[in-house]
Every structure is written in C-alpha cells, then in structure tokens.
Coordinates of N, CA and C and ligand atoms in Angstrom, one line a residue:
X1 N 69.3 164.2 -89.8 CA 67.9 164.3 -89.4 C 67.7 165.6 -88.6
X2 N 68.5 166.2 -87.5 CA 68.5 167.4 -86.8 C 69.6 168.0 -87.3
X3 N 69.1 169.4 -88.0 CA 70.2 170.0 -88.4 C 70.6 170.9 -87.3
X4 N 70.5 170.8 -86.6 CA 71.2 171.7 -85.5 C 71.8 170.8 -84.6
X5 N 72.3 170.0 -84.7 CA 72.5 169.1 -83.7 C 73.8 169.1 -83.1
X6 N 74.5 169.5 -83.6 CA 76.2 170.0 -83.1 C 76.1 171.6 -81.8
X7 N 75.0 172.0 -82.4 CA 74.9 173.4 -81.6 C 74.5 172.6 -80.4
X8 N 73.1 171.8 -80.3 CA 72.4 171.5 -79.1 C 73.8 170.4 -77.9
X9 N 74.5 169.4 -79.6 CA 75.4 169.1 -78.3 C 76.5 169.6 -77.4
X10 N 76.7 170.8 -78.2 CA 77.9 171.7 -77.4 C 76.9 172.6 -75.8
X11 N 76.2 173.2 -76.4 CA 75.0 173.4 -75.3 C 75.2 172.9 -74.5
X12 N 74.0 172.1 -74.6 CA 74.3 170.6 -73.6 C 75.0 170.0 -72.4
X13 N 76.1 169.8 -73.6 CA 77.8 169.5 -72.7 C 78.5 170.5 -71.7
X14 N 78.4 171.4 -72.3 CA 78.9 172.8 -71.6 C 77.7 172.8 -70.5
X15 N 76.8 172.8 -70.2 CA 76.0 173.5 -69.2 C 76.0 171.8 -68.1
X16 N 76.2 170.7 -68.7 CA 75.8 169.6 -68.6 C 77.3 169.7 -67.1
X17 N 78.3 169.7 -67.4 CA 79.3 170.3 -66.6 C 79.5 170.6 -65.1
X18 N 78.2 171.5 -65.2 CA 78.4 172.3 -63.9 C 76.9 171.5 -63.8
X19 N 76.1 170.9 -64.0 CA 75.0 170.6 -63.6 C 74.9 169.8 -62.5
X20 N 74.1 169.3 -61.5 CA 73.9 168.6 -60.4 C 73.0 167.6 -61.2
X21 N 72.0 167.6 -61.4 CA 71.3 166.8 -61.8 C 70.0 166.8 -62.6
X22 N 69.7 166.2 -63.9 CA 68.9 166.4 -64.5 C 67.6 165.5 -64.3
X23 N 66.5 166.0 -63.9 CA 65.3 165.7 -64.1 C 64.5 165.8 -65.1
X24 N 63.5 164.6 -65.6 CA 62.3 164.7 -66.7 C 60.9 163.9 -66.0
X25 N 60.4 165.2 -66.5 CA 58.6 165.1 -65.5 C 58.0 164.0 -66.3
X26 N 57.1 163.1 -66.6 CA 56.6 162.6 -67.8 C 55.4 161.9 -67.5
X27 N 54.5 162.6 -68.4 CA 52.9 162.1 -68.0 C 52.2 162.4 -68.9
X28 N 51.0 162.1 -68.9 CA 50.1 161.9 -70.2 C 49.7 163.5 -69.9
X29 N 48.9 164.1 -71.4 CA 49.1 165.2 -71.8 C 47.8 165.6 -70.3
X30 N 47.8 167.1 -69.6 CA 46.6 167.5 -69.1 C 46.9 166.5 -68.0
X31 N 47.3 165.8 -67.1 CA 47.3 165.0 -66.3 C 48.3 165.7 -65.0
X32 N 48.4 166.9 -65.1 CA 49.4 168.3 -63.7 C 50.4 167.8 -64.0
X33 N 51.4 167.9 -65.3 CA 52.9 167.6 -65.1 C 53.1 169.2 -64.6
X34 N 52.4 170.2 -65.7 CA 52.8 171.9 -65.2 C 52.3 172.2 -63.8
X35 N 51.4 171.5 -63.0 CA 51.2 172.0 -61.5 C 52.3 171.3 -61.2
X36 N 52.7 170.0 -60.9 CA 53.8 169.5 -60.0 C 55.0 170.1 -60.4
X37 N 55.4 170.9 -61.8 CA 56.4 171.0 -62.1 C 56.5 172.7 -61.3
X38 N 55.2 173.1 -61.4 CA 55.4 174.3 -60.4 C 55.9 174.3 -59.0
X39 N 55.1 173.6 -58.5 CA 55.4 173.3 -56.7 C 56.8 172.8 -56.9
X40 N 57.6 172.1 -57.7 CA 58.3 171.6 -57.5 C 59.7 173.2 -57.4
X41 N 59.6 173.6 -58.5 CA 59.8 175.1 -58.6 C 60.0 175.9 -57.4
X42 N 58.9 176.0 -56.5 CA 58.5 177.0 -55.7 C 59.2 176.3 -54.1
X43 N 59.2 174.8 -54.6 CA 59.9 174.2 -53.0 C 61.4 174.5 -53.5
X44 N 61.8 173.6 -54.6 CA 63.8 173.9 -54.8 C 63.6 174.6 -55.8
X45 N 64.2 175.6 -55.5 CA 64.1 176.7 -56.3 C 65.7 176.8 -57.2
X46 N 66.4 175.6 -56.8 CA 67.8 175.7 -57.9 C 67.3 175.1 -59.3
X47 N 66.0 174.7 -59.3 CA 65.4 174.2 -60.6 C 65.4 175.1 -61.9
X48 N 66.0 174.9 -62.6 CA 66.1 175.1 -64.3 C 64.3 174.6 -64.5
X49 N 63.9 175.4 -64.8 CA 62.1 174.7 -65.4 C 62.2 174.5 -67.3
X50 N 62.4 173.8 -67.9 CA 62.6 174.1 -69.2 C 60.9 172.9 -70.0
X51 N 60.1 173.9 -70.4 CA 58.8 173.3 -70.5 C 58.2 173.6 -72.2
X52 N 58.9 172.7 -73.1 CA 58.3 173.2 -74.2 C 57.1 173.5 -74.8
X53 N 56.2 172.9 -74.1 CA 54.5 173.1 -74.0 C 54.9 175.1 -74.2
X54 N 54.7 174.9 -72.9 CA 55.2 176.9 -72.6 C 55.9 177.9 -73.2
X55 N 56.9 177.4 -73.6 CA 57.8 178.0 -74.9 C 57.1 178.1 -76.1
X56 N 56.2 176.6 -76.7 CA 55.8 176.8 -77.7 C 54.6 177.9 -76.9
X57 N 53.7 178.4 -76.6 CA 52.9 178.8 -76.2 C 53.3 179.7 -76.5
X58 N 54.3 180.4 -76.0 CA 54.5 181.9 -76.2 C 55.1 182.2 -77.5
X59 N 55.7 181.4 -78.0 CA 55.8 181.5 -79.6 C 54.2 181.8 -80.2
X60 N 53.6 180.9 -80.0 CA 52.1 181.0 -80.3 C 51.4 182.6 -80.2
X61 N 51.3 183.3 -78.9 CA 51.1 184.5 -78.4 C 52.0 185.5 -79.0
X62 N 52.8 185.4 -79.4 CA 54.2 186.6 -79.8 C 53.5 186.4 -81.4
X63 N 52.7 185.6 -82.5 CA 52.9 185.4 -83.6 C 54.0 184.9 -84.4
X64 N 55.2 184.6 -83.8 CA 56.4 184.4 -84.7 C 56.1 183.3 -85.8
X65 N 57.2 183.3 -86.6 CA 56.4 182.2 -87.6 C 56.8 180.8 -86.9
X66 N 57.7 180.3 -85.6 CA 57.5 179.2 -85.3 C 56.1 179.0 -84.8
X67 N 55.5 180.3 -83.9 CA 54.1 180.4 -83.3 C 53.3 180.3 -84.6
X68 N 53.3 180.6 -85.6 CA 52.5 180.3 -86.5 C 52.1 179.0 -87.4
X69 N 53.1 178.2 -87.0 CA 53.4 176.9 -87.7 C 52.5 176.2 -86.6
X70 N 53.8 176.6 -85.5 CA 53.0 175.8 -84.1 C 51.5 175.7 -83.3
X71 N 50.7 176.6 -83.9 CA 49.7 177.1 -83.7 C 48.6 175.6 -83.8
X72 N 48.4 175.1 -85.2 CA 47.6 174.3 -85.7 C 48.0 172.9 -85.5
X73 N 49.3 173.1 -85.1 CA 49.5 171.6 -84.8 C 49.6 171.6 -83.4
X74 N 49.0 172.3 -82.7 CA 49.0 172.1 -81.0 C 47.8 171.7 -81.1
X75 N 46.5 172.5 -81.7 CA 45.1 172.9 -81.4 C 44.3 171.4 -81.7
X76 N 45.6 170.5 -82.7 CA 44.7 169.1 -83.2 C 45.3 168.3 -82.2
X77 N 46.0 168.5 -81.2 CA 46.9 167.8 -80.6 C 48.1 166.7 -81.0
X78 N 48.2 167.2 -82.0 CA 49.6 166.9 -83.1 C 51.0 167.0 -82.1
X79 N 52.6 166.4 -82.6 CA 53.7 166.7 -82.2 C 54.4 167.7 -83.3
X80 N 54.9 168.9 -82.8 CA 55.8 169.7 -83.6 C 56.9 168.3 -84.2
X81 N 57.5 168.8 -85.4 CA 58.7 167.8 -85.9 C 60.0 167.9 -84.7
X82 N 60.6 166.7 -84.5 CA 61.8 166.7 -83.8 C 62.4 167.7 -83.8
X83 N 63.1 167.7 -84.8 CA 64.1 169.3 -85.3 C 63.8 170.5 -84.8
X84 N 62.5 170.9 -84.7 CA 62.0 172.2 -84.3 C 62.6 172.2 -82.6
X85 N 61.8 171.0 -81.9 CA 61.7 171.1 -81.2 C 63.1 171.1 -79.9
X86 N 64.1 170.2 -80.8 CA 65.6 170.1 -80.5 C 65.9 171.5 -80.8
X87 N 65.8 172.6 -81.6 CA 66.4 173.6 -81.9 C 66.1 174.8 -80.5
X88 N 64.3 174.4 -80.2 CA 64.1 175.3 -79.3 C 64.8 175.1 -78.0
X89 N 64.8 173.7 -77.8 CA 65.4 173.8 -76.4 C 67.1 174.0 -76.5
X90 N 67.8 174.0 -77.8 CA 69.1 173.9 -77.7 C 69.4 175.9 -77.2
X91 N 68.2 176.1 -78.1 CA 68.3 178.0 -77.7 C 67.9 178.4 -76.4
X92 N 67.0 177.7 -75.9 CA 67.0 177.9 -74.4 C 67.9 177.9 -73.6
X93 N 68.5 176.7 -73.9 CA 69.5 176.3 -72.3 C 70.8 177.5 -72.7
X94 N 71.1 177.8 -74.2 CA 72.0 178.5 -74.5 C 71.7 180.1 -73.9
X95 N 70.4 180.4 -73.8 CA 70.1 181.6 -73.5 C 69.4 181.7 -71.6
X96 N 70.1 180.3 -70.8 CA 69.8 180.3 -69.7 C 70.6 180.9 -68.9
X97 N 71.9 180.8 -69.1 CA 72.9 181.7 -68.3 C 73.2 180.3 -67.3
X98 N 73.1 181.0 -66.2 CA 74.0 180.2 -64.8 C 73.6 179.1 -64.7
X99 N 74.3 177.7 -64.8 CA 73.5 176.5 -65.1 C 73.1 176.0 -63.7
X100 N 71.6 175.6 -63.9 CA 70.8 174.8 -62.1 C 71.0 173.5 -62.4
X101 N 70.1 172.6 -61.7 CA 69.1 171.5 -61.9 C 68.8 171.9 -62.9
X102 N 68.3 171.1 -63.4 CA 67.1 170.8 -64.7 C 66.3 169.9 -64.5
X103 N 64.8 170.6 -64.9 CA 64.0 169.8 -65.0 C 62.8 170.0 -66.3
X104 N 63.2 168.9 -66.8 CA 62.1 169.0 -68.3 C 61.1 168.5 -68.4
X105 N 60.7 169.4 -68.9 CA 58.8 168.9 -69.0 C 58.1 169.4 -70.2
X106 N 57.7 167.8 -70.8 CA 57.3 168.1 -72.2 C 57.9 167.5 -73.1
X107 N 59.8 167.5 -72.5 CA 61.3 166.8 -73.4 C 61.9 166.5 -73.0
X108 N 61.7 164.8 -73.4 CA 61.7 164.6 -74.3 C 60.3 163.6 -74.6
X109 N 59.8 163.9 -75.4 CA 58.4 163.6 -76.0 C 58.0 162.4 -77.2
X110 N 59.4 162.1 -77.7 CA 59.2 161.0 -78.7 C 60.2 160.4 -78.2
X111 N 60.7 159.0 -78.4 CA 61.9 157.8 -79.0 C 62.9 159.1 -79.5
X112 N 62.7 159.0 -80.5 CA 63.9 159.7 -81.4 C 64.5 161.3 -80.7
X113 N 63.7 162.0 -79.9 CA 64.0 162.6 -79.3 C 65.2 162.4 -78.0
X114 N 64.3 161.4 -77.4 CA 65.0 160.9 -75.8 C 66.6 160.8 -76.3
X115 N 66.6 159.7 -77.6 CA 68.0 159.3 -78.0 C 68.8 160.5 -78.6
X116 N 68.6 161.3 -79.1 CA 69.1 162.9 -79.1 C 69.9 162.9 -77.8
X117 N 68.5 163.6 -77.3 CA 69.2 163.8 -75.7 C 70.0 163.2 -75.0
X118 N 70.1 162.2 -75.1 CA 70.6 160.5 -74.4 C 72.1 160.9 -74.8
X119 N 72.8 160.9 -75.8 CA 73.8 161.4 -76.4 C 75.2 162.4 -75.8
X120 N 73.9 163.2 -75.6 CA 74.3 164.6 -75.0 C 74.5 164.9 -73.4
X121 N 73.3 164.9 -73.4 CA 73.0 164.8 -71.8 C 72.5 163.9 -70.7
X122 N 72.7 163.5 -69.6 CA 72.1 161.8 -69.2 C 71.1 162.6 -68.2
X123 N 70.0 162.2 -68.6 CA 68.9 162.0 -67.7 C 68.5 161.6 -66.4
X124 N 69.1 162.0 -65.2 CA 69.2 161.4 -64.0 C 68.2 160.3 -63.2
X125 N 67.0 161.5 -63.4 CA 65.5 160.8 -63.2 C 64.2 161.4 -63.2
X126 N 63.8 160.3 -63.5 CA 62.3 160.4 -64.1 C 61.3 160.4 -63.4
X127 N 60.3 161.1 -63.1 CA 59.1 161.4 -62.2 C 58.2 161.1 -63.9
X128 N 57.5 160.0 -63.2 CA 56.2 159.9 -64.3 C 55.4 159.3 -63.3
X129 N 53.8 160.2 -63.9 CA 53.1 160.5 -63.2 C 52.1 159.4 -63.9
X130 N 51.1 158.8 -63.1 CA 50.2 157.8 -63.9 C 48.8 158.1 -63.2
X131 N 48.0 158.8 -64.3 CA 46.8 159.4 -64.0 C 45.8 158.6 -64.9
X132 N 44.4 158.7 -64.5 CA 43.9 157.3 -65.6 C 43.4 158.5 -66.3
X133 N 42.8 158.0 -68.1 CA 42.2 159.0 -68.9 C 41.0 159.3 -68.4
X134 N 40.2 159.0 -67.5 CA 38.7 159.2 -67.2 C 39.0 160.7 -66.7
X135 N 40.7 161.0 -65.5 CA 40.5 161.9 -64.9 C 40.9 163.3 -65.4
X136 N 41.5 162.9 -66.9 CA 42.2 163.7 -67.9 C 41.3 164.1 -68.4
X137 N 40.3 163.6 -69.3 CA 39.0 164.3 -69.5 C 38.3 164.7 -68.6
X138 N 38.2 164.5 -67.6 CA 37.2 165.8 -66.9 C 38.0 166.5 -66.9
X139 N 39.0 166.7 -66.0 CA 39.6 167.9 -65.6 C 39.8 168.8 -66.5
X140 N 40.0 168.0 -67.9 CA 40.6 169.4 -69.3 C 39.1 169.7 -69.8
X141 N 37.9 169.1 -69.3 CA 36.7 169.7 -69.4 C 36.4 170.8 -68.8
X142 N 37.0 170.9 -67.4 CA 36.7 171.7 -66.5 C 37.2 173.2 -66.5
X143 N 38.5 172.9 -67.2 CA 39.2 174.2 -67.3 C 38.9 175.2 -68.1
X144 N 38.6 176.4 -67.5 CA 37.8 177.5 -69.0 C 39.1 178.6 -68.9
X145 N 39.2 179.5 -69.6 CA 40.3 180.8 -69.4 C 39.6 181.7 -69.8
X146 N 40.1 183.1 -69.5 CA 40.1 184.4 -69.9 C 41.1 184.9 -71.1
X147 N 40.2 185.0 -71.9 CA 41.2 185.1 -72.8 C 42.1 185.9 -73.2
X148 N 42.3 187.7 -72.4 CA 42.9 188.4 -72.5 C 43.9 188.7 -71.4
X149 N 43.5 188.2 -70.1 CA 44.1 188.4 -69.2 C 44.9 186.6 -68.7
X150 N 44.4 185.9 -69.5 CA 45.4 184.3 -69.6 C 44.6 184.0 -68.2
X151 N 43.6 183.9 -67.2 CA 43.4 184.1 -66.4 C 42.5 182.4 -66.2
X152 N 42.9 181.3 -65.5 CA 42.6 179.8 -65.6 C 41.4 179.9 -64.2
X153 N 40.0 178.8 -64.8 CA 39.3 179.1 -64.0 C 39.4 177.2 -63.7
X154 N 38.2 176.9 -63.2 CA 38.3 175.4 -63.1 C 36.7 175.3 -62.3
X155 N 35.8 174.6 -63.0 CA 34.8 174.8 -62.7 C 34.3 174.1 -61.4
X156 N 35.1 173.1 -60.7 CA 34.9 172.5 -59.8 C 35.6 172.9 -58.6
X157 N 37.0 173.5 -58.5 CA 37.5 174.3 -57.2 C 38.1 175.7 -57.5
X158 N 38.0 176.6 -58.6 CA 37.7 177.9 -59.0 C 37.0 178.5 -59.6
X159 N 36.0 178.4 -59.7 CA 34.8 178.5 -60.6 C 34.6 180.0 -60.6
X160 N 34.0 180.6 -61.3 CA 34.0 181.9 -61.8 C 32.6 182.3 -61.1
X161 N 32.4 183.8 -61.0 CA 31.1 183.9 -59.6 C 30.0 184.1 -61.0
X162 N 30.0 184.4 -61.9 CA 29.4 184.3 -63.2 C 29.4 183.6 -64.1
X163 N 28.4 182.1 -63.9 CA 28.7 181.0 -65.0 C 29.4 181.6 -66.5
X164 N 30.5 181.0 -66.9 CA 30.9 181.4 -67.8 C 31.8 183.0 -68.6
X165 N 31.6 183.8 -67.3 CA 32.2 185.1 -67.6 C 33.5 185.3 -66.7
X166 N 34.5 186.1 -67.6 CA 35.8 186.1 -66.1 C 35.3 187.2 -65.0
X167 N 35.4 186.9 -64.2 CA 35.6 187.8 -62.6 C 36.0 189.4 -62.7
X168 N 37.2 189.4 -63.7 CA 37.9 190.2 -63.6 C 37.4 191.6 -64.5
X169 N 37.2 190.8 -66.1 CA 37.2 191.6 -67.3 C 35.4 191.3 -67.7
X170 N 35.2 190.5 -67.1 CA 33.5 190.1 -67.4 C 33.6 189.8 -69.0
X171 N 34.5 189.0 -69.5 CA 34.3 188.7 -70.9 C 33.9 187.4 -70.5
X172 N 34.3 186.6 -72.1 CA 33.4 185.5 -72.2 C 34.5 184.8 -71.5
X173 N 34.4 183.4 -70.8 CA 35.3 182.4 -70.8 C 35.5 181.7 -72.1
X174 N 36.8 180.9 -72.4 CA 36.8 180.1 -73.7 C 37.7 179.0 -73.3
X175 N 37.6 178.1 -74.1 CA 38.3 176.6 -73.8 C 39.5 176.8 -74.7
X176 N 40.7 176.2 -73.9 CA 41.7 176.1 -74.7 C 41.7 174.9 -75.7
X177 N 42.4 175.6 -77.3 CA 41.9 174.8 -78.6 C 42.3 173.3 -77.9
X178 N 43.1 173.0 -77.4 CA 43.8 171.3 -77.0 C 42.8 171.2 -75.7
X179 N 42.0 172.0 -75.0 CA 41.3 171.3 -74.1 C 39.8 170.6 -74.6
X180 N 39.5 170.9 -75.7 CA 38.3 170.1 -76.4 C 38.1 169.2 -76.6
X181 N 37.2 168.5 -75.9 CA 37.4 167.1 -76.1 C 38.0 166.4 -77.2
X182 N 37.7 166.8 -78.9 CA 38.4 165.7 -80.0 C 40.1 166.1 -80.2
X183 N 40.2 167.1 -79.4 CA 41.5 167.2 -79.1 C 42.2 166.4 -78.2
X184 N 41.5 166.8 -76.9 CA 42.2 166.1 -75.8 C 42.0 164.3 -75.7
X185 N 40.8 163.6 -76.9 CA 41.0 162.1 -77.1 C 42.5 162.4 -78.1
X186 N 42.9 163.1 -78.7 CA 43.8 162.9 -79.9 C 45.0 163.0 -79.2
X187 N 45.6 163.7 -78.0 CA 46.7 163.9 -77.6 C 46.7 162.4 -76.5
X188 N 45.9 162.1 -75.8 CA 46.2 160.8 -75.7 C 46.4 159.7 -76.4
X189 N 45.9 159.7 -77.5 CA 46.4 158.6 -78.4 C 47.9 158.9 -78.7
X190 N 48.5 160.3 -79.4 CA 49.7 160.4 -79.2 C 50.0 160.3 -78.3
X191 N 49.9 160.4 -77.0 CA 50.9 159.6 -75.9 C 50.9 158.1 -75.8
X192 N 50.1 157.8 -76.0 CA 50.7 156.2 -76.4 C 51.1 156.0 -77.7
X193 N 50.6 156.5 -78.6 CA 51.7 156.2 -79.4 C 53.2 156.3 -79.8
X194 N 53.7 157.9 -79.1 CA 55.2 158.2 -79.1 C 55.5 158.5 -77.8
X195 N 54.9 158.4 -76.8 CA 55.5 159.1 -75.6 C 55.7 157.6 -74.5
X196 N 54.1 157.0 -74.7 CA 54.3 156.4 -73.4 C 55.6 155.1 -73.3
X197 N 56.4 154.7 -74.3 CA 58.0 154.3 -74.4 C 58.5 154.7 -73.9
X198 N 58.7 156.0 -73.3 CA 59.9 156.7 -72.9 C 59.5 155.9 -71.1
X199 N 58.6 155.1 -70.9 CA 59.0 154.8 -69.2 C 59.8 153.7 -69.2
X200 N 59.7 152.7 -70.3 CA 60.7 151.8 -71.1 C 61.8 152.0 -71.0
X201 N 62.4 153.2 -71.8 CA 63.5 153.4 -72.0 C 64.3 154.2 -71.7
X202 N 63.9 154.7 -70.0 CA 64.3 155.3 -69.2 C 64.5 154.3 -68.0
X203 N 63.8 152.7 -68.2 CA 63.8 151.8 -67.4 C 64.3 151.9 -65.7
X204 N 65.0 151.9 -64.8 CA 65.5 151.9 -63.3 C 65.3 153.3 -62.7
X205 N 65.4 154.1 -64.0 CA 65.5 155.9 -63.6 C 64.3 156.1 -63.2
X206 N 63.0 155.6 -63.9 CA 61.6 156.1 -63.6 C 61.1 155.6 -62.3
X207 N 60.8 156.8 -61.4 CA 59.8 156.7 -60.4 C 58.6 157.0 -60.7
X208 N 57.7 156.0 -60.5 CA 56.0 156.7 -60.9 C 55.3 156.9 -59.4
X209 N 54.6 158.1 -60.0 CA 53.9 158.5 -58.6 C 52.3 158.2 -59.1
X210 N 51.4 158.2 -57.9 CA 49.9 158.2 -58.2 C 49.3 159.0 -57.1
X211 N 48.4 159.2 -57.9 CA 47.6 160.3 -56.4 C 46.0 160.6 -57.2
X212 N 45.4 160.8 -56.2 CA 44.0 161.9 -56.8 C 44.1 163.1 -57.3
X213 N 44.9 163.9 -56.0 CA 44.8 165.3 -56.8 C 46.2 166.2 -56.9
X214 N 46.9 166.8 -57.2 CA 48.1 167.2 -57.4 C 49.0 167.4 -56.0
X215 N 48.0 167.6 -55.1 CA 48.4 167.7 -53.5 C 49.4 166.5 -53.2
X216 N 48.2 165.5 -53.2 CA 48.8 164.1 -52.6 C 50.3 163.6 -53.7
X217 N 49.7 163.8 -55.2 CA 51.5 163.2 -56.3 C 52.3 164.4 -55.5
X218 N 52.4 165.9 -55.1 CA 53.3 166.6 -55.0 C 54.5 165.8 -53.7
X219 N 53.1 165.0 -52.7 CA 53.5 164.8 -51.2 C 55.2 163.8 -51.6
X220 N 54.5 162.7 -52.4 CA 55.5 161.8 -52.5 C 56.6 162.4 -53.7
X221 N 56.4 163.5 -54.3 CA 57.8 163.8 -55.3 C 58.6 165.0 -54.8
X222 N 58.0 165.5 -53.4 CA 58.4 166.2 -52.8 C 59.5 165.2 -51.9
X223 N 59.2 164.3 -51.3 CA 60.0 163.5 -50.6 C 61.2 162.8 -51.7
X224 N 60.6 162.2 -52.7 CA 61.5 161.7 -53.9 C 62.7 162.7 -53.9
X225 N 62.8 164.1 -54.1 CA 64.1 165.2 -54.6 C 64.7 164.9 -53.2
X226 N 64.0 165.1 -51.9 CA 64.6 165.6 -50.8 C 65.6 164.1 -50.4
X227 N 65.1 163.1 -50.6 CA 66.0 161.8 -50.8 C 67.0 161.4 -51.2
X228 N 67.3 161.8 -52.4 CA 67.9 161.5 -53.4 C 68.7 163.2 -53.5
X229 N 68.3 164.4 -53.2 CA 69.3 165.4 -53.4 C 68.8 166.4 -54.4
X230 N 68.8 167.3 -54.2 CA 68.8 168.1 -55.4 C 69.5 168.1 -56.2
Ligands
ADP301 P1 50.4 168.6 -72.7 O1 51.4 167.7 -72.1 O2 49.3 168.8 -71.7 O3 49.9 168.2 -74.1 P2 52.3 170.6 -73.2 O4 52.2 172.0 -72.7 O5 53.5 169.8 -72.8 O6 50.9 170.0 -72.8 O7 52.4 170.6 -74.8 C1 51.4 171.2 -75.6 C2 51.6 170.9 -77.1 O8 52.9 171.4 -77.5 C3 51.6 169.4 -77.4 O9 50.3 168.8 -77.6 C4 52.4 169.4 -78.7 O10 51.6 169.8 -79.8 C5 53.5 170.5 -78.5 N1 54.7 170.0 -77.9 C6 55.2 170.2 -76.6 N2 56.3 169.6 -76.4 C7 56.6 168.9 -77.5 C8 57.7 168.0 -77.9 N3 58.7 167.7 -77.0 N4 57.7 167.5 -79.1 C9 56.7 167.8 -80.0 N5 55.6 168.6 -79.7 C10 55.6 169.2 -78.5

C-alpha cells in the first residue's frame, strides 16, 4: 500500500534514536493547532515543527506537480492519499539534519496512517485540542489574507484599517479556498470521519486541552511539556 515505506522506516528509526520525545498536536481542522504549535515553538525551541498542512502549502505556492495535484484536493477539503503523504514526511525528517523533539501537526491524519507511524516511531503524546464547530466557523469566517504578501488579517482582533483591502499593498483581501464555508463544513465531516479515532487509538497518551482562545489552551500545554519534559 505505501510504496516508500522501507525509506520512511529507516528514516524514522535512525532519527527516532537520538530523539527525546515525540509529540502529535490533534484537533479539528481551523480550530489553532498552527497557533499553539507556534507558541509552542517559540517557548521550547528544541522542537522539530513537522506540519504537513504547511509543506503541502508550499508545494502548492512553488507549483510542483505534487502542489498541483495537492491544490484541488485541499480547496474541497479532501485528504491527500496516504502514500503521498508518508512520502512527504519521510523526506522531511530525512532532509532535517540534527534530530530535536518532534512535534507533528497535521500527522498523523487517518487510522491507516497513525499505524504506519505506530510501526516505526512511538508517539509519546498527544495534545488534542477540543474546540466546538460553532467556534471553527466563525473564526475560519473571520480570517481574510493578502494575497501576495501571505499577509493574515482577522476581522475581529486584526482587522484591516480598510474594510476589505491589505494595509500594506492596498489590494483586495481574499479568503482562503478551505476557509469557505462549504469547505470548512466539508473538512469537518472529514475529521470525524478519519481523524477524530486517532484520540481512541492514542488512548492514555492523549491530553485534551479546552480553552476560548489560543491564550488560555497555550496556558495549560505550556505547563503539560514543562511537566512531563521536553
Ligand atoms: P487544517 O487542519 O486546518 O485542515 P492543515 O494545514 O493541517 O489544516 O491541512 C490542510 C489540508 O492539507 C487538509 O485539509 C488536507 O487536504 C491536507 N493534509 C494535511 N495533512 C494531511 C494528512 N496527514 N493527510 C492527508 N491530507 C493532509
């Protein structure tokens, strides 16, 4: 089923070695796994960030033909195939150099994925975040961008001084294709459909956090690392 799968497990293993410990962020799509995974970043900074959302992204932006594949199946809020996505991270961690922490966000994303990984590398623990969908649609309502300068506004605590124009370049704002609403109902359904198992079957490892706004989840998963260790 993964035809790279010998590469990813030598990867893996090798980097797995010298690792301290691996973390996986996991939360419904648009719900701050990428702000908490930032702060988290910016406090321990021995963190490995490995975020396939972001990777695919930049495939996306570069044109390559995986960004060209990946393109249309982000924008419906679709899952890339396993394979793809085992390949990208197996070339990541190969092209990371000095091995950290790890922490993944985004992967593992399906069942069949986790047990890949499971194989290879053990999962130490799990930060999943439990946001309700009321606050996932506003918020992915809220967010507009610039489209040439990548530049994220948020109409309720960065709002642009010109309804609708960036600050910067005075172009138009635009919604990202997966922040539209029949997108962003569609990627929640895919998280219950393939994702939300993985708190299952991560079972003792998962800590869930709750909070209103990325501040207060940061407070308690800031304490969670400093507990338990980097
Ligand atoms: P979000 O969690 O907000 O959907 P991400 O940045 O994690 O955002 O992912 C964006 C899109 O990239 C997903 O909707 C999906 O199409 C694709 N993607 C990211 N990670 C994976 C993965 N592990 N497996 C399959 N598709 C993925």
């Amino acid at each position: 089923m993964f035809n790279r799968l010998p590469a990813l497990a030598r990867s893996l293993v090798s980097s797995h070695q010298q690792r301290n410990a691996t973390y996986l962020i996991l939360g419904k799509p648009g719900g701050g796994k990428g702000t908490i995974s930032k702060k988290i970043l910016k406090t321990f900074p021995s963190f490995l960030h490995l975020s396939t959302g972001d990777l695919l992204r930049s495939e996306v932006n570069s044109n390559s033909p995986l960004g060209l594949k990946a393109k249309g199946i982000m924008s419906s809020g679709g899952l890339l195939p396993d394979s793809i996505i085992l390949d990208l991270v197996s070339s990541t961690i190969e092209k990371s150099g000095e091995p950290k922490n790890l922490l993944l966000d985004g992967f593992p994303r399906t069942l069949p994925q986790a047990e890949s990984l499971d194989k290879m590398l053990k999962v130490d623990h799990v930060i999943s975040l439990s946001i309700p969908d009321s606050t996932i649609v506003s918020r992915t309502s809220d967010r507009w961008l610039s489209p040439s300068i990548n530049r994220v506004y948020s109409y309720s605590y960065d709002p642009p001084k010109v309804e609708g124009k960036c600050d910067e370049t005075g172009e138009e704002l635009i919604q990202r294709e997966d922040d539209k609403p029949e997108s962003v109902m569609k990627r929640l359904q895919t998280y219950r459909e393939e994702t939300e198992v993985l708190n299952e079957y991560y079972g003792g490892r998962v800590r869930v956090f709750e909070g209103e706004t990325s501040d207060v989840i940061f407070e308690g998963v800031e304490e969670f690392i400093k507990e338990i260790g980097e």
